[in-house]
Amino acid sequence: CRRRTLVAIGTHDWDKVSPPLRYEARRPEDIKFAPLGKSEVVDGNGLMKMYETDMQLKKYLPIIRDSPVYPVIYDSKDTVLSLPPIINGDYTKISPTTRNLFIECTATDLTKANVVLNTLIAMFSGYCDPPHFVHPVEIIYPSGEKSTTPNLASASISVNSEDILGLIGAPAELLPAERLPELLSRMELSAKDVGEGRLEVTVPITRTDVIHPCDVAEDAAVAFGFNNIPELIPQAATEGGQQRLSVLSDLLRREGFAQQGYTEVLTWVTVSRAENFSLLRREEDAGDYLGVR
């Protein structure tokens, strides 16, 4: 997610892991392990040197390189499972003989971490024996707070049938409200009529994009078919125009400054540092530009 700046994912052979696990922050020189696919044991600084020319991983190194401590996951035997968001350890790598899979997600956003974890579980667990069998994991935070993951509870959205039909724009004789549950079932959404013209829509963990009644209306329209919705001429005609603030700023720019002899200069040009310096073999001088992060 966002080049591992939001969520990083690791998969491990659980039979090689000795629980409980610890998620810690340690100085680079104190972290020693063999990275995935390597036999050489390196510390955190050596890891950075090892992958600074790697075409796949070098783009992730700046995420933690300048930090005084690196995140690392240990098991009870101090075996390094992962140094997120860079790479896993080689010891717990999965192989064709792996029978129990452990998935870990480290993130800077808890909601996105849960979304990624649930999506992975939904996809992987279909190949389990028995299918969709998952062991929960208890997480204990430094504050003593506890939580259990994954949370596989389905979300629920209450919608008004008439509002959904109004958003779709199909007449009642063409798309009656009674068809909505059947249409939504095609989109992996379960809808139940709860009376008074309302539907209770159950959203599975694989449809985290559905968060609002408008999303429900869109799915119903997709299932119904956009080409089946009759084209209608809008009942109201509107004409676009500039906002008052834009009109005022244009007047100030033209009559207040330009006509008084001032020259407008646009300095906020966004270009990469590499394109201006290293790719042109120019020496970088911080005083020549303003960096925006």
Short mmCIF file of C-alpha atoms in Angstrom, two decimals:
data_model
loop_
_atom_site.label_atom_id
_atom_site.label_comp_id
_atom_site.label_asym_id
_atom_site.label_seq_id
_atom_site.Cartn_x
_atom_site.Cartn_y
_atom_site.Cartn_z
CA CYS A 1 0.00 0.00 0.00
CA ARG A 2 1.49 3.31 -1.17
CA ARG A 3 4.88 1.62 -1.78
CA ARG A 4 4.79 0.04 1.70
CA THR A 5 4.51 3.40 3.49
CA LEU A 6 1.03 2.53 4.77
CA VAL A 7 1.02 -1.27 4.99
CA ALA A 8 3.75 -3.90 4.62
CA ILE A 9 2.96 -7.62 4.32
CA GLY A 10 4.93 -10.66 5.40
CA THR A 11 4.16 -14.37 5.00
CA HIS A 12 5.90 -17.07 7.04
CA ASP A 13 5.97 -20.82 7.61
CA TRP A 14 4.26 -21.01 11.00
CA ASP A 15 5.78 -24.40 11.84
CA LYS A 16 9.21 -22.71 11.98
CA VAL A 17 8.03 -19.95 14.31
CA SER A 18 8.25 -20.08 18.11
CA PRO A 19 5.52 -17.88 19.59
CA PRO A 20 4.93 -15.45 21.17
CA LEU A 21 6.17 -12.79 18.75
CA ARG A 22 7.56 -9.37 19.63
CA TYR A 23 7.39 -6.23 17.50
CA GLU A 24 10.24 -3.96 18.56
CA ALA A 25 12.29 -0.96 17.50
CA ARG A 26 16.05 -1.56 17.68
CA ARG A 27 19.21 0.16 16.52
CA PRO A 28 20.37 -1.06 13.10
CA GLU A 29 23.63 -2.48 14.47
CA ASP A 30 21.70 -4.61 17.00
CA ILE A 31 19.58 -6.37 14.34
CA LYS A 32 21.28 -9.39 12.79
CA PHE A 33 19.68 -11.93 10.47
CA ALA A 34 19.87 -13.54 7.02
CA PRO A 35 17.47 -11.76 4.64
CA LEU A 36 15.07 -13.71 2.44
CA GLY A 37 16.93 -15.66 -0.21
CA LYS A 38 20.34 -14.97 1.36
CA SER A 39 22.65 -17.09 3.52
CA GLU A 40 24.82 -14.19 4.72
CA VAL A 41 23.92 -12.73 8.13
CA VAL A 42 23.98 -8.92 8.18
CA ASP A 43 22.94 -6.16 10.56
CA GLY A 44 20.58 -3.32 9.73
CA ASN A 45 23.31 -1.14 8.22
CA GLY A 46 24.63 -4.04 6.17
CA LEU A 47 21.13 -4.72 4.92
CA MET A 48 20.89 -1.18 3.57
CA LYS A 49 24.19 -1.57 1.72
CA MET A 50 23.17 -4.99 0.42
CA TYR A 51 19.98 -3.73 -1.22
CA GLU A 52 20.89 -0.17 -2.22
CA THR A 53 21.48 -1.41 -5.77
CA ASP A 54 18.63 -3.93 -5.83
CA MET A 55 16.15 -2.83 -8.49
CA GLN A 56 13.16 -4.21 -6.57
CA LEU A 57 13.91 -3.24 -2.98
CA LYS A 58 16.06 -0.11 -3.16
CA LYS A 59 13.00 2.13 -3.50
CA TYR A 60 11.77 1.05 -0.05
CA LEU A 61 15.03 1.70 1.84
CA PRO A 62 14.44 5.47 2.39
CA ILE A 63 11.31 4.68 4.44
CA ILE A 64 13.42 3.72 7.48
CA ARG A 65 17.08 4.31 6.48
CA ASP A 66 17.46 7.64 8.32
CA SER A 67 15.65 6.46 11.45
CA PRO A 68 17.80 5.83 14.58
CA VAL A 69 15.86 2.58 15.13
CA TYR A 70 14.37 0.02 12.74
CA PRO A 71 11.16 -1.99 13.23
CA VAL A 72 11.75 -5.72 13.61
CA ILE A 73 9.66 -8.79 14.44
CA TYR A 74 11.17 -11.50 16.67
CA ASP A 75 9.84 -14.81 17.93
CA SER A 76 10.50 -16.19 21.43
CA LYS A 77 13.91 -17.57 20.31
CA ASP A 78 14.99 -14.13 19.02
CA THR A 79 14.74 -15.33 15.43
CA VAL A 80 14.04 -12.40 13.09
CA LEU A 81 10.86 -13.00 11.10
CA SER A 82 10.82 -9.66 9.33
CA LEU A 83 12.33 -6.21 9.13
CA PRO A 84 9.32 -4.32 7.77
CA PRO A 85 8.81 -2.70 5.38
CA ILE A 86 11.98 -3.97 3.66
CA ILE A 87 12.25 -7.76 3.73
CA ASN A 88 11.49 -10.96 5.63
CA GLY A 89 14.03 -13.25 7.21
CA ASP A 90 15.12 -16.34 5.31
CA TYR A 91 14.53 -18.77 8.18
CA THR A 92 10.70 -18.61 8.11
CA LYS A 93 10.26 -18.40 4.33
CA ILE A 94 7.41 -20.43 2.86
CA SER A 95 8.10 -23.37 0.56
CA PRO A 96 6.16 -26.10 -1.28
CA THR A 97 6.21 -28.12 1.97
CA THR A 98 4.62 -25.35 4.06
CA ARG A 99 1.39 -26.50 5.68
CA ASN A 100 0.58 -23.64 8.08
CA LEU A 101 0.86 -20.05 6.91
CA PHE A 102 1.33 -17.03 9.15
CA ILE A 103 0.46 -13.60 7.72
CA GLU A 104 1.63 -10.41 9.41
CA CYS A 105 0.74 -6.86 8.43
CA THR A 106 2.58 -3.87 9.87
CA ALA A 107 1.13 -0.47 9.17
CA THR A 108 0.93 3.19 10.03
CA ASP A 109 -2.87 3.08 9.60
CA LEU A 110 -4.86 0.48 11.56
CA THR A 111 -7.90 0.59 9.27
CA LYS A 112 -5.83 -0.08 6.17
CA ALA A 113 -3.95 -2.83 7.99
CA ASN A 114 -7.24 -4.61 8.76
CA VAL A 115 -8.44 -4.17 5.17
CA VAL A 116 -5.26 -5.69 3.74
CA LEU A 117 -5.19 -8.53 6.27
CA ASN A 118 -8.84 -9.46 5.69
CA THR A 119 -8.38 -9.41 1.92
CA LEU A 120 -5.35 -11.69 2.12
CA ILE A 121 -7.14 -14.08 4.45
CA ALA A 122 -10.20 -14.22 2.22
CA MET A 123 -8.00 -15.15 -0.75
CA PHE A 124 -5.57 -17.54 0.97
CA SER A 125 -8.03 -19.36 3.22
CA GLY A 126 -9.97 -20.75 0.27
CA TYR A 127 -7.05 -23.14 -0.28
CA CYS A 128 -6.92 -24.32 3.33
CA ASP A 129 -7.98 -27.74 4.56
CA PRO A 130 -10.70 -27.36 5.67
CA PRO A 131 -11.47 -24.31 3.49
CA HIS A 132 -11.64 -20.87 5.14
CA PHE A 133 -10.11 -22.10 8.41
CA VAL A 134 -8.27 -19.31 10.23
CA HIS A 135 -6.63 -19.12 13.66
CA PRO A 136 -7.09 -15.79 15.49
CA VAL A 137 -4.12 -13.92 16.97
CA GLU A 138 -4.17 -11.87 20.17
CA ILE A 139 -2.20 -8.61 20.09
CA ILE A 140 -1.05 -7.02 23.36
CA TYR A 141 -0.02 -3.36 23.06
CA PRO A 142 2.54 -1.65 25.34
CA SER A 143 -0.36 0.06 27.12
CA GLY A 144 -1.80 -3.33 28.07
CA GLU A 145 -4.68 -3.02 25.65
CA LYS A 146 -5.55 -6.26 23.86
CA SER A 147 -7.17 -6.94 20.50
CA THR A 148 -7.83 -10.03 18.41
CA THR A 149 -7.23 -10.23 14.69
CA PRO A 150 -8.50 -10.86 12.14
CA ASN A 151 -11.88 -9.22 12.64
CA LEU A 152 -13.96 -10.98 9.99
CA ALA A 153 -17.28 -9.41 10.95
CA SER A 154 -19.29 -8.18 7.96
CA ALA A 155 -20.27 -4.52 7.77
CA SER A 156 -23.91 -3.47 7.48
CA ILE A 157 -25.47 -0.51 5.67
CA SER A 158 -29.12 0.52 5.94
CA VAL A 159 -30.45 2.04 2.72
CA ASN A 160 -33.77 3.39 1.47
CA SER A 161 -35.00 1.53 -1.62
CA GLU A 162 -36.54 4.65 -3.16
CA ASP A 163 -33.28 6.57 -2.71
CA ILE A 164 -31.37 3.79 -4.46
CA LEU A 165 -33.81 3.73 -7.37
CA GLY A 166 -33.69 7.52 -7.58
CA LEU A 167 -29.91 7.49 -7.83
CA ILE A 168 -30.03 4.84 -10.56
CA GLY A 169 -32.64 6.79 -12.51
CA ALA A 170 -34.67 3.84 -13.76
CA PRO A 171 -38.51 4.06 -13.66
CA ALA A 172 -40.39 1.77 -11.25
CA GLU A 173 -42.03 -0.21 -14.06
CA LEU A 174 -38.59 -1.04 -15.45
CA LEU A 175 -36.80 -1.61 -12.14
CA PRO A 176 -39.12 -2.37 -9.21
CA ALA A 177 -37.75 -2.16 -5.68
CA GLU A 178 -38.35 -5.89 -5.22
CA ARG A 179 -35.50 -6.63 -7.65
CA LEU A 180 -32.84 -4.83 -5.62
CA PRO A 181 -31.89 -7.77 -3.34
CA GLU A 182 -31.46 -10.04 -6.37
CA LEU A 183 -29.32 -7.45 -8.19
CA LEU A 184 -27.13 -6.80 -5.15
CA SER A 185 -26.56 -10.53 -4.65
CA ARG A 186 -24.77 -10.55 -8.03
CA MET A 187 -22.30 -8.05 -6.56
CA GLU A 188 -21.58 -10.16 -3.44
CA LEU A 189 -23.89 -8.01 -1.31
CA SER A 190 -26.65 -9.62 0.74
CA ALA A 191 -29.75 -7.44 1.11
CA LYS A 192 -32.71 -8.08 3.42
CA ASP A 193 -36.01 -6.19 3.36
CA VAL A 194 -36.60 -4.86 6.90
CA GLY A 195 -39.85 -3.05 6.10
CA GLU A 196 -40.83 0.58 5.61
CA GLY A 197 -39.04 0.63 2.28
CA ARG A 198 -35.61 -0.06 3.75
CA LEU A 199 -32.97 -2.68 2.99
CA GLU A 200 -30.29 -3.96 5.36
CA VAL A 201 -27.25 -4.61 3.17
CA THR A 202 -24.51 -6.91 4.47
CA VAL A 203 -21.06 -6.14 3.08
CA PRO A 204 -18.46 -8.97 3.11
CA ILE A 205 -14.81 -8.40 4.03
CA THR A 206 -13.86 -8.61 0.35
CA ARG A 207 -15.91 -5.50 -0.51
CA THR A 208 -14.25 -2.82 1.59
CA ASP A 209 -14.98 -0.33 -1.19
CA VAL A 210 -18.66 -0.29 -0.17
CA ILE A 211 -18.94 2.29 2.62
CA HIS A 212 -21.98 4.43 1.69
CA PRO A 213 -25.50 4.03 0.25
CA CYS A 214 -24.19 5.60 -2.97
CA ASP A 215 -21.86 2.61 -3.34
CA VAL A 216 -24.86 0.29 -2.95
CA ALA A 217 -26.72 2.22 -5.66
CA GLU A 218 -23.71 1.98 -7.98
CA ASP A 219 -23.50 -1.80 -7.52
CA ALA A 220 -27.22 -2.18 -8.18
CA ALA A 221 -26.84 -0.11 -11.35
CA VAL A 222 -23.91 -2.22 -12.52
CA ALA A 223 -25.89 -5.42 -11.97
CA PHE A 224 -28.94 -3.96 -13.71
CA GLY A 225 -26.83 -2.73 -16.63
CA PHE A 226 -26.12 0.90 -17.43
CA ASN A 227 -27.33 0.36 -21.00
CA ASN A 228 -30.74 -0.65 -19.63
CA ILE A 229 -31.24 2.70 -17.92
CA PRO A 230 -33.27 5.01 -20.21
CA GLU A 231 -31.72 8.33 -21.17
CA LEU A 232 -33.67 11.30 -19.82
CA ILE A 233 -33.37 15.00 -20.45
CA PRO A 234 -32.65 16.79 -17.12
CA GLN A 235 -35.65 18.67 -15.77
CA ALA A 236 -33.49 21.62 -14.71
CA ALA A 237 -31.02 23.49 -16.91
CA THR A 238 -27.96 25.04 -15.29
CA GLU A 239 -25.22 27.27 -16.53
CA GLY A 240 -21.69 27.17 -15.15
CA GLY A 241 -19.78 30.20 -14.05
CA GLN A 242 -16.76 31.38 -12.08
CA GLN A 243 -16.90 31.67 -8.33
CA ARG A 244 -16.85 35.20 -6.97
CA LEU A 245 -13.41 34.66 -5.41
CA SER A 246 -12.00 33.59 -8.80
CA VAL A 247 -13.49 36.66 -10.51
CA LEU A 248 -11.97 38.93 -7.87
CA SER A 249 -8.53 37.29 -8.08
CA ASP A 250 -8.53 37.61 -11.89
CA LEU A 251 -9.39 41.33 -11.63
CA LEU A 252 -6.60 41.88 -9.11
CA ARG A 253 -4.09 40.01 -11.23
CA ARG A 254 -4.95 41.82 -14.46
CA GLU A 255 -5.92 45.34 -13.40
CA GLY A 256 -4.29 45.56 -9.99
CA PHE A 257 -0.87 44.26 -10.98
CA ALA A 258 -0.38 43.45 -14.68
CA GLN A 259 -1.64 46.85 -15.88
CA GLN A 260 0.60 48.56 -13.34
CA GLY A 261 3.70 47.07 -14.93
CA TYR A 262 4.19 43.96 -12.77
CA THR A 263 5.14 40.65 -14.38
CA GLU A 264 3.48 37.45 -13.20
CA VAL A 265 5.96 34.64 -12.53
CA LEU A 266 4.89 31.08 -11.70
CA THR A 267 7.63 29.62 -9.50
CA TRP A 268 5.82 26.55 -8.11
CA VAL A 269 7.10 24.09 -10.70
CA THR A 270 7.09 20.54 -9.36
CA VAL A 271 9.97 18.48 -10.74
CA SER A 272 12.05 15.70 -9.28
CA ARG A 273 15.48 16.35 -7.83
CA ALA A 274 16.95 13.53 -9.91
CA GLU A 275 15.80 15.14 -13.16
CA ASN A 276 17.46 18.43 -12.20
CA PHE A 277 20.69 17.15 -10.74
CA SER A 278 21.88 13.52 -10.77
CA LEU A 279 20.44 12.68 -14.22
CA LEU A 280 22.07 15.81 -15.64
CA ARG A 281 25.30 15.15 -13.74
CA ARG A 282 24.95 18.47 -11.96
CA GLU A 283 26.10 19.07 -8.40
CA GLU A 284 23.15 19.63 -6.12
CA ASP A 285 23.01 22.92 -4.24
CA ALA A 286 20.21 23.20 -1.71
CA GLY A 287 20.23 26.98 -2.09
CA ASP A 288 19.10 26.73 -5.72
CA TYR A 289 15.64 25.36 -5.08
CA LEU A 290 12.87 24.88 -2.55
CA GLY A 291 12.00 21.28 -1.73
CA VAL A 292 8.39 20.33 -1.06
CA ARG A 293 7.59 17.04 0.69
#
